[in-house]
PDB file of C-alpha atoms in Angstrom:
ATOM      1  CA  MET E   1      90.353 109.379  71.117  1.00 40.00           C
ATOM      2  CA  ASP E   2      89.816 105.480  72.028  1.00 43.00           C
ATOM      3  CA  LYS E   3      90.042 105.462  76.143  1.00 50.00           C
ATOM      4  CA  VAL E   4      90.113 101.907  76.477  1.00 48.00           C
ATOM      5  CA  CYS E   5      93.175 100.690  77.060  1.00 53.00           C
ATOM      6  CA  ARG E   6      94.182  97.400  74.733  1.00 50.00           C
ATOM      7  CA  ILE E   7      97.509  96.381  76.997  1.00 52.00           C
ATOM      8  CA  PRO E   8      96.672  92.931  78.354  1.00 52.00           C
ATOM      9  CA  GLY E   9      97.678  93.616  82.391  1.00 52.00           C
ATOM     10  CA  TRP E  10      97.224  97.229  82.446  1.00 51.00           C
ATOM     11  CA  GLN E  11      96.080  97.488  85.700  1.00 51.00           C
ATOM     12  CA  ARG E  12      99.438  96.250  87.188  1.00 56.00           C
ATOM     13  CA  GLY E  13     101.304  99.190  85.448  1.00 60.00           C
ATOM     14  CA  VAL E  14     103.335  98.634  81.911  1.00 59.00           C
ATOM     15  CA  ASP E  15     107.021  98.468  81.500  1.00 65.00           C
ATOM     16  CA  PRO E  16     108.452 102.068  79.476  1.00 65.00           C
ATOM     17  CA  ASP E  17     111.179  99.956  77.951  1.00 68.00           C
ATOM     18  CA  ARG E  18     108.560  97.160  76.764  1.00 69.00           C
ATOM     19  CA  ASP E  19     107.992  97.546  73.019  1.00 68.00           C
ATOM     20  CA  LEU E  20     104.675  98.409  72.338  1.00 63.00           C
ATOM     21  CA  GLY E  21     103.893  99.409  68.892  1.00 66.00           C
ATOM     22  CA  ALA E  22     101.716 102.184  68.281  1.00 66.00           C
ATOM     23  CA  PHE E  23      99.878 104.024  71.038  1.00 65.00           C
ATOM     24  CA  ASN E  24      97.419 106.774  71.047  1.00 70.00           C
ATOM     25  CA  GLY E  25      98.120 108.487  74.505  1.00 77.00           C
ATOM     26  CA  LEU E  26     100.020 107.876  78.338  1.00 83.00           C
ATOM     27  CA  ALA E  27      97.781 107.171  81.344  1.00 86.00           C
ATOM     28  CA  ILE E  28      98.942 107.172  85.131  1.00 87.00           C
ATOM     29  CA  LEU E  29      97.803 104.181  86.831  1.00 87.00           C
ATOM     30  CA  ASN E  30      95.933 105.723  89.807  1.00 88.00           C
ATOM     31  CA  GLY E  31      95.602 104.028  93.190  1.00 87.00           C
ATOM     32  CA  GLU E  32      97.966 102.625  95.486  1.00 85.00           C
ATOM     33  CA  ALA E  33     100.320 101.469  93.227  1.00 83.00           C
ATOM     34  CA  SER E  34     101.302 104.882  91.609  1.00 89.00           C
ATOM     35  CA  GLY E  35     100.192 106.757  94.847  1.00 92.00           C
ATOM     36  CA  VAL E  36      98.362 109.314  92.766  1.00 94.00           C
ATOM     37  CA  THR E  37      94.216 109.840  92.806  1.00 94.00           C
ATOM     38  CA  THR E  38      93.132 111.784  89.870  1.00 95.00           C
ATOM     39  CA  ILE E  39      90.506 114.779  89.501  1.00 95.00           C
ATOM     40  CA  ASP E  40      89.206 114.745  86.747  1.00 94.00           C
ATOM     41  CA  LEU E  41      87.267 118.249  85.764  1.00 95.00           C
ATOM     42  CA  ASP E  42      84.868 118.331  82.724  1.00 91.00           C
ATOM     43  CA  THR E  43      84.478 121.795  83.152  1.00 90.00           C
ATOM     44  CA  THR E  44      85.585 125.284  83.271  1.00 90.00           C
ATOM     45  CA  ASP E  45      82.902 127.054  85.547  1.00 89.00           C
ATOM     46  CA  LEU E  46      84.867 125.442  88.804  1.00 90.00           C
ATOM     47  CA  MET E  47      87.772 127.186  90.466  1.00 91.00           C
ATOM     48  CA  PRO E  48      89.717 124.497  91.865  1.00 95.00           C
ATOM     49  CA  PRO E  49      92.451 126.562  94.677  1.00 95.00           C
ATOM     50  CA  VAL E  50      95.650 124.581  92.793  1.00 96.00           C
ATOM     51  CA  ASN E  51      97.032 124.536  89.485  1.00 95.00           C
ATOM     52  CA  PHE E  52      96.283 121.782  86.434  1.00 96.00           C
ATOM     53  CA  ASN E  53      98.331 119.035  86.324  1.00 96.00           C
ATOM     54  CA  VAL E  54      97.105 118.178  82.561  1.00 96.00           C
ATOM     55  CA  ARG E  55      95.238 120.540  80.767  1.00 95.00           C
ATOM     56  CA  THR E  56      92.123 118.746  78.837  1.00 93.00           C
ATOM     57  CA  ALA E  57      89.861 119.605  76.436  1.00 90.00           C
ATOM     58  CA  LYS E  58      86.726 120.259  78.858  1.00 90.00           C
ATOM     59  CA  GLY E  59      88.908 121.013  81.884  1.00 94.00           C
ATOM     60  CA  GLY E  60      91.583 119.465  83.215  1.00 95.00           C
ATOM     61  CA  HIS E  61      92.853 117.004  85.938  1.00 97.00           C
ATOM     62  CA  ILE E  62      94.996 117.412  89.454  1.00 97.00           C
ATOM     63  CA  TYR E  63      96.680 115.183  90.616  1.00 97.00           C
ATOM     64  CA  ILE E  64      96.558 114.230  94.983  1.00 96.00           C
ATOM     65  CA  PRO E  65      98.273 111.552  97.018  1.00 94.00           C
ATOM     66  CA  TRP E  66      95.722 108.324  96.909  1.00 92.00           C
ATOM     67  CA  ASN E  67      94.443 107.778 100.352  1.00 88.00           C
ATOM     68  CA  GLN E  68      92.142 104.911 100.233  1.00 82.00           C
ATOM     69  CA  HIS E  69      90.330 106.546  97.369  1.00 85.00           C
ATOM     70  CA  ARG E  70      88.322 104.674  95.091  1.00 78.00           C
ATOM     71  CA  ARG E  71      86.550 105.593  91.627  1.00 77.00           C
ATOM     72  CA  TRP E  72      84.111 107.977  91.973  1.00 78.00           C
ATOM     73  CA  VAL E  73      82.267 109.094  88.928  1.00 73.00           C
ATOM     74  CA  GLY E  74      79.911 111.406  88.889  1.00 76.00           C
ATOM     75  CA  PHE E  75      81.510 112.537  92.474  1.00 80.00           C
ATOM     76  CA  ALA E  76      80.139 116.152  91.928  1.00 83.00           C
ATOM     77  CA  PRO E  77      78.494 117.428  88.684  1.00 85.00           C
ATOM     78  CA  LYS E  78      81.649 116.943  85.458  1.00 88.00           C
ATOM     79  CA  VAL E  79      83.561 116.243  88.097  1.00 90.00           C
ATOM     80  CA  ASP E  80      85.065 112.322  88.685  1.00 88.00           C
ATOM     81  CA  LEU E  81      87.313 111.702  92.155  1.00 89.00           C
ATOM     82  CA  LEU E  82      89.480 108.490  90.771  1.00 88.00           C
ATOM     83  CA  GLY E  83      91.304 106.388  93.146  1.00 85.00           C
ATOM     84  CA  ALA E  84      91.127 103.256  90.862  1.00 79.00           C
ATOM     85  CA  GLY E  85      91.738 102.629  86.731  1.00 78.00           C
ATOM     86  CA  TYR E  86      93.619 105.030  84.759  1.00 81.00           C
ATOM     87  CA  ALA E  87      93.774 108.897  83.523  1.00 87.00           C
ATOM     88  CA  VAL E  88      95.350 110.120  80.479  1.00 88.00           C
ATOM     89  CA  PHE E  89      97.844 112.719  80.595  1.00 90.00           C
ATOM     90  CA  PHE E  90      99.317 112.751  76.956  1.00 88.00           C
ATOM     91  CA  GLY E  91      97.319 112.256  73.788  1.00 86.00           C
ATOM     92  CA  PRO E  92      95.105 114.380  71.747  1.00 86.00           C
ATOM     93  CA  GLY E  93      93.480 117.034  73.553  1.00 88.00           C
ATOM     94  CA  LYS E  94      95.710 116.309  76.004  1.00 91.00           C
ATOM     95  CA  SER E  95      98.439 118.706  77.615  1.00 93.00           C
ATOM     96  CA  PHE E  96     100.624 118.144  80.309  1.00 93.00           C
ATOM     97  CA  LEU E  97     101.522 120.675  82.911  1.00 95.00           C
ATOM     98  CA  SER E  98     102.702 119.351  85.663  1.00 94.00           C
ATOM     99  CA  PRO E  99     103.648 115.989  87.990  1.00 93.00           C
ATOM    100  CA  ASP E 100     103.348 117.906  91.743  1.00 95.00           C
ATOM    101  CA  LEU E 101     101.060 116.496  93.884  1.00 96.00           C
ATOM    102  CA  ALA E 102      98.098 118.841  95.405  1.00 96.00           C
ATOM    103  CA  ASP E 103      98.252 119.788  98.616  1.00 95.00           C
ATOM    104  CA  PRO E 104      95.476 117.431 100.684  1.00 92.00           C
ATOM    105  CA  SER E 105      95.416 120.440 103.597  1.00 91.00           C
ATOM    106  CA  ILE E 106      94.419 123.022 100.421  1.00 94.00           C
ATOM    107  CA  MET E 107      92.065 120.024  98.216  1.00 94.00           C
ATOM    108  CA  ASP E 108      90.193 118.400 100.921  1.00 90.00           C
ATOM    109  CA  PRO E 109      88.414 121.354 102.019  1.00 90.00           C
ATOM    110  CA  TRP E 110      87.891 122.337  97.981  1.00 91.00           C
ATOM    111  CA  LEU E 111      86.481 118.849  97.398  1.00 91.00           C
ATOM    112  CA  GLN E 112      83.888 118.588 100.803  1.00 85.00           C
ATOM    113  CA  SER E 113      82.855 122.053  99.672  1.00 86.00           C
ATOM    114  CA  LEU E 114      81.890 120.328  96.036  1.00 86.00           C
ATOM    115  CA  ASN E 115      81.169 116.803  97.804  1.00 79.00           C
ATOM    116  CA  PRO E 116      79.766 116.747 102.004  1.00 69.00           C
ATOM    117  CA  SER E 117      80.476 113.097 101.699  1.00 64.00           C
ATOM    118  CA  TYR E 118      84.085 113.354 100.802  1.00 71.00           C
ATOM    119  CA  LEU E 119      85.419 113.633 104.493  1.00 61.00           C
ATOM    120  CA  MET E 120      83.069 111.132 105.797  1.00 49.00           C
ATOM    121  CA  ARG E 121      84.690 108.064 105.128  1.00 44.00           C
ATOM    122  CA  VAL E 122      85.729 106.273 108.574  1.00 29.00           C
ATOM    123  CA  GLU E 123      89.406 106.464 108.143  1.00 41.00           C
ATOM    124  CA  SER E 124      91.058 102.770 109.361  1.00 36.00           C
ATOM    125  CA  GLU E 125      93.819 103.735 111.125  1.00 34.00           C
ATOM    126  CA  SER E 126      94.557 103.727 114.184  1.00 35.00           C
ATOM    127  CA  PRO E 127      94.088 107.322 116.254  1.00 37.00           C
ATOM    128  CA  SER E 128      97.689 108.559 116.400  1.00 39.00           C
ATOM    129  CA  SER E 129      99.706 108.015 119.521  1.00 38.00           C
ATOM    130  CA  GLU E 130      99.613 111.015 120.507  1.00 39.00           C
ATOM    131  CA  CYS E 131      95.895 110.737 120.966  1.00 34.00           C
ATOM    132  CA  ARG E 132      96.135 107.542 122.319  1.00 31.00           C
ATOM    133  CA  LYS E 133      98.479 109.069 125.039  1.00 33.00           C
ATOM    134  CA  SER E 134      95.881 111.854 125.592  1.00 31.00           C
ATOM    135  CA  VAL E 135      93.013 109.336 126.682  1.00 28.00           C
ATOM    136  CA  SER E 136      95.179 107.262 128.932  1.00 31.00           C
ATOM    137  CA  THR E 137      96.609 109.724 131.271  1.00 27.00           C
ATOM    138  CA  GLU E 138      95.617 110.448 134.231  1.00 35.00           C
ATOM    139  CA  GLY E 139      94.255 114.291 135.075  1.00 35.00           C
ATOM    140  CA  VAL E 140      93.566 114.875 131.164  1.00 36.00           C
ATOM    141  CA  ASP E 141      91.438 117.976 129.618  1.00 46.00           C
ATOM    142  CA  ARG E 142      88.317 115.153 128.649  1.00 48.00           C
ATOM    143  CA  GLU E 143      86.460 117.574 126.505  1.00 48.00           C
ATOM    144  CA  CYS E 144      89.483 118.303 123.493  1.00 51.00           C
ATOM    145  CA  MET E 145      90.532 114.257 122.874  1.00 75.00           C
ATOM    146  CA  TYR E 146      88.071 113.043 121.454  1.00 85.00           C
ATOM    147  CA  LYS E 147      86.550 116.058 119.654  1.00 82.00           C
ATOM    148  CA  ASP E 148      89.929 116.889 118.409  1.00 79.00           C
ATOM    149  CA  LYS E 149      90.378 113.472 116.730  1.00 81.00           C
ATOM    150  CA  LEU E 150      86.967 113.474 115.215  1.00 85.00           C
ATOM    151  CA  GLN E 151      88.089 117.307 114.082  1.00 78.00           C
ATOM    152  CA  ALA E 152      91.218 115.682 112.326  1.00 75.00           C
ATOM    153  CA  LEU E 153      89.330 112.712 110.407  1.00 79.00           C
ATOM    154  CA  GLY E 154      86.939 115.202 109.284  1.00 80.00           C
ATOM    155  CA  TYR E 155      84.067 114.563 111.363  1.00 84.00           C
ATOM    156  CA  PRO E 156      82.729 118.136 113.292  1.00 88.00           C
ATOM    157  CA  LEU E 157      80.581 117.098 115.992  1.00 91.00           C
ATOM    158  CA  ARG E 158      77.480 118.589 116.736  1.00 92.00           C
ATOM    159  CA  THR E 159      77.861 119.602 119.906  1.00 92.00           C
ATOM    160  CA  ASP E 160      74.134 121.019 120.148  1.00 92.00           C
ATOM    161  CA  THR E 161      72.360 118.318 119.025  1.00 94.00           C
ATOM    162  CA  ILE E 162      74.596 116.440 120.774  1.00 95.00           C
ATOM    163  CA  SER E 163      73.152 118.456 123.791  1.00 94.00           C
ATOM    164  CA  LYS E 164      69.744 118.300 123.218  1.00 94.00           C
ATOM    165  CA  THR E 165      69.313 114.531 122.691  1.00 95.00           C
ATOM    166  CA  TYR E 166      70.819 113.529 125.984  1.00 96.00           C
ATOM    167  CA  ALA E 167      69.205 116.250 128.030  1.00 95.00           C
ATOM    168  CA  SER E 168      66.129 114.668 126.469  1.00 95.00           C
ATOM    169  CA  GLN E 169      66.781 110.680 127.050  1.00 95.00           C
ATOM    170  CA  VAL E 170      67.090 112.062 131.127  1.00 96.00           C
ATOM    171  CA  ARG E 171      64.290 114.227 130.955  1.00 94.00           C
ATOM    172  CA  ASN E 172      61.742 111.553 130.342  1.00 94.00           C
ATOM    173  CA  ALA E 173      63.953 108.591 131.922  1.00 93.00           C
ATOM    174  CA  SER E 174      61.787 106.395 133.835  1.00 91.00           C
ATOM    175  CA  GLU E 175      61.908 106.180 137.653  1.00 88.00           C
ATOM    176  CA  GLY E 176      64.370 103.268 138.140  1.00 90.00           C
ATOM    177  CA  GLU E 177      66.647 103.979 135.162  1.00 93.00           C
ATOM    178  CA  ARG E 178      67.395 107.812 135.633  1.00 94.00           C
ATOM    179  CA  ASN E 179      71.017 107.182 137.205  1.00 94.00           C
ATOM    180  CA  ASP E 180      71.720 104.791 134.983  1.00 95.00           C
ATOM    181  CA  ARG E 181      70.251 107.156 131.559  1.00 96.00           C
ATOM    182  CA  LEU E 182      72.374 110.034 133.587  1.00 96.00           C
ATOM    183  CA  TYR E 183      75.925 108.266 133.901  1.00 96.00           C
ATOM    184  CA  ARG E 184      75.841 106.850 130.241  1.00 96.00           C
ATOM    185  CA  SER E 185      74.540 110.268 128.965  1.00 96.00           C
ATOM    186  CA  ALA E 186      77.134 112.020 130.993  1.00 94.00           C
ATOM    187  CA  LEU E 187      80.302 109.892 129.802  1.00 94.00           C
ATOM    188  CA  GLU E 188      79.218 110.585 126.412  1.00 95.00           C
ATOM    189  CA  VAL E 189      78.648 114.587 127.354  1.00 93.00           C
ATOM    190  CA  ILE E 190      82.004 115.366 128.684  1.00 92.00           C
ATOM    191  CA  ARG E 191      83.488 113.062 126.159  1.00 92.00           C
ATOM    192  CA  CYS E 192      82.399 115.478 123.024  1.00 92.00           C
ATOM    193  CA  GLY E 193      82.591 118.645 125.114  1.00 88.00           C
ATOM    194  CA  ALA E 194      79.048 119.057 124.918  1.00 89.00           C
ATOM    195  CA  ASP E 195      76.404 121.097 127.211  1.00 89.00           C
ATOM    196  CA  LEU E 196      76.790 119.593 130.968  1.00 89.00           C
ATOM    197  CA  GLU E 197      74.706 122.012 132.489  1.00 86.00           C
ATOM    198  CA  MET E 198      71.846 121.046 130.206  1.00 90.00           C
ATOM    199  CA  LEU E 199      72.345 117.782 130.977  1.00 93.00           C
ATOM    200  CA  ALA E 200      72.471 118.368 134.798  1.00 91.00           C
ATOM    201  CA  ASP E 201      69.216 120.434 134.764  1.00 89.00           C
ATOM    202  CA  ALA E 202      67.449 118.124 132.725  1.00 91.00           C
ATOM    203  CA  ALA E 203      68.468 115.006 135.433  1.00 91.00           C
ATOM    204  CA  LEU E 204      66.595 117.727 138.284  1.00 89.00           C
ATOM    205  CA  ASP E 205      63.880 117.674 135.592  1.00 89.00           C
ATOM    206  CA  ALA E 206      63.330 114.272 136.003  1.00 92.00           C
ATOM    207  CA  GLY E 207      63.339 114.425 139.961  1.00 90.00           C
ATOM    208  CA  LEU E 208      66.927 113.038 140.847  1.00 90.00           C
ATOM    209  CA  PRO E 209      67.727 114.832 143.928  1.00 88.00           C
ATOM    210  CA  ALA E 210      70.998 117.257 143.374  1.00 85.00           C
ATOM    211  CA  TYR E 211      73.359 115.624 145.133  1.00 83.00           C
ATOM    212  CA  GLU E 212      72.676 112.581 143.116  1.00 88.00           C
ATOM    213  CA  VAL E 213      72.939 114.395 140.040  1.00 90.00           C
ATOM    214  CA  TRP E 214      76.098 115.556 141.130  1.00 88.00           C
ATOM    215  CA  ARG E 215      77.720 112.453 142.707  1.00 89.00           C
ATOM    216  CA  THR E 216      76.492 110.340 139.503  1.00 93.00           C
ATOM    217  CA  ILE E 217      78.148 113.307 136.673  1.00 92.00           C
ATOM    218  CA  ARG E 218      81.006 112.844 138.877  1.00 89.00           C
ATOM    219  CA  SER E 219      81.114 109.815 138.878  1.00 92.00           C
ATOM    220  CA  ALA E 220      81.545 109.275 134.621  1.00 92.00           C
ATOM    221  CA  GLU E 221      84.304 112.228 135.140  1.00 89.00           C
ATOM    222  CA  ALA E 222      86.582 110.544 137.063  1.00 90.00           C
ATOM    223  CA  ASP E 223      85.840 106.902 135.060  1.00 91.00           C
ATOM    224  CA  LEU E 224      86.947 109.252 132.029  1.00 89.00           C
ATOM    225  CA  ASP E 225      89.791 110.277 133.552  1.00 85.00           C
ATOM    226  CA  PHE E 226      91.301 107.051 134.799  1.00 86.00           C
ATOM    227  CA  ASP E 227      89.145 104.173 133.001  1.00 88.00           C
ATOM    228  CA  TYR E 228      89.019 105.344 129.618  1.00 86.00           C
ATOM    229  CA  ARG E 229      87.519 102.820 127.226  1.00 87.00           C
ATOM    230  CA  GLU E 230      88.372 103.241 123.376  1.00 86.00           C
ATOM    231  CA  GLU E 231      85.555 100.706 122.440  1.00 88.00           C
ATOM    232  CA  THR E 232      82.992 102.517 124.202  1.00 91.00           C
ATOM    233  CA  GLU E 233      83.342 105.514 121.416  1.00 92.00           C
ATOM    234  CA  ILE E 234      81.019 106.085 119.026  1.00 94.00           C
ATOM    235  CA  LEU E 235      83.719 106.180 116.288  1.00 92.00           C
ATOM    236  CA  PHE E 236      85.148 102.574 117.328  1.00 91.00           C
ATOM    237  CA  ARG E 237      81.628 101.064 117.333  1.00 94.00           C
ATOM    238  CA  VAL E 238      80.993 103.343 113.560  1.00 93.00           C
ATOM    239  CA  GLU E 239      84.055 101.394 112.443  1.00 91.00           C
ATOM    240  CA  ARG E 240      83.228  97.983 113.226  1.00 93.00           C
ATOM    241  CA  TRP E 241      80.097  98.233 111.968  1.00 94.00           C
ATOM    242  CA  LEU E 242      81.442  99.099 108.704  1.00 92.00           C
ATOM    243  CA  GLY E 243      84.172  96.492 108.893  1.00 91.00           C
ATOM    244  CA  ALA E 244      81.168  93.972 109.455  1.00 93.00           C
ATOM    245  CA  HIS E 245      79.432  95.015 106.043  1.00 93.00           C
ATOM    246  CA  SER E 246      82.889  95.577 103.828  1.00 91.00           C
ATOM    247  CA  HIS E 247      81.366  93.664 101.059  1.00 93.00           C
ATOM    248  CA  PHE E 248      78.814  96.575 100.333  1.00 93.00           C
ATOM    249  CA  LYS E 249      79.891  98.235  96.820  1.00 92.00           C
ATOM    250  CA  GLY E 250      78.411 100.983  95.048  1.00 91.00           C
ATOM    251  CA  LYS E 251      75.794 103.299  96.061  1.00 91.00           C
ATOM    252  CA  MET E 252      75.007 100.972  99.273  1.00 93.00           C
ATOM    253  CA  LEU E 253      78.454 102.191 100.213  1.00 92.00           C
ATOM    254  CA  ASP E 254      77.510 105.308  99.675  1.00 90.00           C
ATOM    255  CA  LEU E 255      74.441 105.049 102.100  1.00 92.00           C
ATOM    256  CA  ALA E 256      76.378 103.705 104.551  1.00 93.00           C
ATOM    257  CA  LEU E 257      78.829 106.392 104.465  1.00 91.00           C
ATOM    258  CA  CYS E 258      76.487 108.506 105.290  1.00 90.00           C
ATOM    259  CA  LEU E 259      74.604 106.812 107.901  1.00 93.00           C
ATOM    260  CA  ALA E 260      78.461 106.461 109.892  1.00 92.00           C
ATOM    261  CA  TYR E 261      78.582 110.138 109.223  1.00 91.00           C
ATOM    262  CA  GLU E 262      75.783 111.027 110.560  1.00 93.00           C
ATOM    263  CA  ALA E 263      76.028 108.552 113.358  1.00 95.00           C
ATOM    264  CA  VAL E 264      79.529 110.045 114.496  1.00 94.00           C
ATOM    265  CA  THR E 265      79.062 113.656 114.057  1.00 94.00           C
ATOM    266  CA  CYS E 266      75.666 113.410 116.600  1.00 95.00           C
ATOM    267  CA  ASN E 267      77.444 110.508 118.348  1.00 96.00           C
ATOM    268  CA  THR E 268      74.475 107.932 117.934  1.00 96.00           C
ATOM    269  CA  THR E 269      73.995 104.727 117.036  1.00 95.00           C
ATOM    270  CA  ARG E 270      70.660 105.430 115.763  1.00 94.00           C
ATOM    271  CA  PRO E 271      71.338 108.191 113.261  1.00 94.00           C
ATOM    272  CA  GLN E 272      68.357 110.380 111.264  1.00 92.00           C
ATOM    273  CA  LEU E 273      68.929 110.048 107.781  1.00 90.00           C
ATOM    274  CA  SER E 274      67.731 112.741 105.340  1.00 84.00           C
ATOM    275  CA  GLN E 275      66.601 110.693 102.455  1.00 80.00           C
ATOM    276  CA  SER E 276      66.915 114.175  99.829  1.00 82.00           C
ATOM    277  CA  LYS E 277      70.382 114.970 101.122  1.00 80.00           C
ATOM    278  CA  ALA E 278      71.625 111.341 100.946  1.00 82.00           C
ATOM    279  CA  CYS E 279      70.989 111.190  97.315  1.00 83.00           C
ATOM    280  CA  LEU E 280      72.352 114.265  96.788  1.00 80.00           C
ATOM    281  CA  ASP E 281      75.755 113.086  98.263  1.00 78.00           C
ATOM    282  CA  ALA E 282      75.107 109.210  96.644  1.00 80.00           C
ATOM    283  CA  GLY E 283      74.882 110.814  93.396  1.00 83.00           C
ATOM    284  CA  THR E 284      70.823 109.049  93.398  1.00 87.00           C
ATOM    285  CA  ASP E 285      66.933 108.995  93.567  1.00 88.00           C
ATOM    286  CA  GLN E 286      64.629 108.308  96.748  1.00 87.00           C
ATOM    287  CA  PRO E 287      63.163 105.561  95.222  1.00 89.00           C
ATOM    288  CA  TYR E 288      66.819 104.049  94.358  1.00 91.00           C
ATOM    289  CA  ALA E 289      67.877 105.270  98.252  1.00 90.00           C
ATOM    290  CA  GLY E 290      64.926 103.865  99.882  1.00 89.00           C
ATOM    291  CA  ARG E 291      64.960 100.043  98.164  1.00 93.00           C
ATOM    292  CA  VAL E 292      68.766  99.796  98.857  1.00 93.00           C
ATOM    293  CA  LEU E 293      68.196 100.741 102.725  1.00 92.00           C
ATOM    294  CA  LYS E 294      65.344  98.834 103.029  1.00 93.00           C
ATOM    295  CA  LEU E 295      67.852  95.726 101.325  1.00 95.00           C
ATOM    296  CA  MET E 296      70.586  97.189 104.322  1.00 95.00           C
ATOM    297  CA  GLU E 297      67.291  96.336 106.636  1.00 95.00           C
ATOM    298  CA  THR E 298      65.900  92.930 105.307  1.00 95.00           C
ATOM    299  CA  LYS E 299      68.945  90.882 103.482  1.00 96.00           C
ATOM    300  CA  HIS E 300      72.131  92.341 105.291  1.00 95.00           C
ATOM    301  CA  ARG E 301      70.521  92.767 108.584  1.00 95.00           C
ATOM    302  CA  ALA E 302      72.638  96.190 108.970  1.00 96.00           C
ATOM    303  CA  VAL E 303      70.185  99.049 110.071  1.00 95.00           C
ATOM    304  CA  ARG E 304      66.743  98.861 111.944  1.00 95.00           C
ATOM    305  CA  VAL E 305      64.756 101.247 110.394  1.00 92.00           C
ATOM    306  CA  HIS E 306      62.298 103.580 113.474  1.00 89.00           C
ATOM    307  CA  VAL E 307      60.082 105.935 111.611  1.00 85.00           C
ATOM    308  CA  PRO E 308      58.822 108.878 113.544  1.00 76.00           C
ATOM    309  CA  PRO E 309      55.237 109.062 114.263  1.00 70.00           C
ATOM    310  CA  GLY E 310      53.299 110.571 111.305  1.00 59.00           C
ATOM    311  CA  ARG E 311      55.522 109.500 108.894  1.00 52.00           C
ATOM    312  CA  GLN E 312      55.090 107.010 106.425  1.00 51.00           C
ATOM    313  CA  ALA E 313      57.153 103.584 106.442  1.00 46.00           C
ATOM    314  CA  ASN E 314      57.495 103.140 102.948  1.00 44.00           C
ATOM    315  CA  GLY E 315      60.710 104.163 102.198  1.00 45.00           C
ATOM    316  CA  LEU E 316      60.370 107.565 100.781  1.00 43.00           C
ATOM    317  CA  SER E 317      60.030 109.514 104.067  1.00 49.00           C
ATOM    318  CA  HIS E 318      62.788 112.579 104.163  1.00 66.00           C
ATOM    319  CA  CYS E 319      63.784 111.554 107.522  1.00 82.00           C
ATOM    320  CA  ASN E 320      64.150 107.985 109.317  1.00 89.00           C
ATOM    321  CA  ASN E 321      66.357 106.931 112.106  1.00 92.00           C
ATOM    322  CA  TYR E 322      68.418 104.267 111.314  1.00 94.00           C
ATOM    323  CA  GLU E 323      69.723 102.105 113.737  1.00 95.00           C
ATOM    324  CA  LEU E 324      73.271 100.250 113.270  1.00 97.00           C
ATOM    325  CA  THR E 325      72.876  96.854 113.667  1.00 96.00           C
ATOM    326  CA  ILE E 326      75.279  93.793 112.759  1.00 94.00           C
ATOM    327  CA  ASP E 327      73.478  90.814 112.319  1.00 92.00           C
ATOM    328  CA  GLY E 328      70.184  92.422 113.236  1.00 89.00           C
ATOM    329  CA  CYS E 329      72.237  93.413 116.615  1.00 92.00           C
ATOM    330  CA  THR E 330      72.525  97.363 117.819  1.00 92.00           C
ATOM    331  CA  ILE E 331      76.474  97.745 117.990  1.00 88.00           C
TER     332      ILE E 331
END
């Protein structure tokens, strides 16, 4: 069947009462207009957790609620996520079964199992009023709000990595900056529900007196309780970074989302990115990804690359740190 729509202006939808003459099939317009995203499976090897809405010759279509999805051809092997364009549901090789949308709470984990970057997107909506209330109320449980907010958005905080990273930074801080480093690290460790005892031990190892360590950590706790500043959250800063580079498209956007995910889950503005994993998530190869990341640094000034000692700075190394920047300035 010819899959190219010959109707002018089809992107705006078609009046069903209009005489269109002979046609080969009917299609749903994916995206905001219909509120539908189509998951197109061209294989019978996968076992989705819900029934198909449309049975096709190669597999089937599943409808889910549209949630700012874009058109993602090659979302996974033989799977397309169609948040734009159209998807034929009636015609040769198609059997329409049901119009019901699948439950996102069922589909999201399954889609993420096919492509871990599915839930990487940083939601543009503000946190819920309940969550906003929880971070501004006196005497709240500091450890749960930020962690729960990220969990709801699909970002599992890597608290073990976060604990070790901030402990290392405090332990290696030079004299004269140890207190400030401890205070700023304590804010993040407490906010993320990471290992505060590990941080305190690192401060003692760095040479700070026990009383000074206790006083600095208590100051951070008080500020989180009574002077919480959402704009200091890594999530907030990463959202701003993505917004500043909203012109990114295609694979550059995919790699930016990979960086955003690593930054949020590891609570850092300088995420480490495995190019091998990023290539799988973005559906490309290392030479292409390396060049795109280089352009993000040199042309768009969106990142600053830090190559660990012993690695080649040729864009092909497996793990570099990418400092997120806006016009060359760290977020």
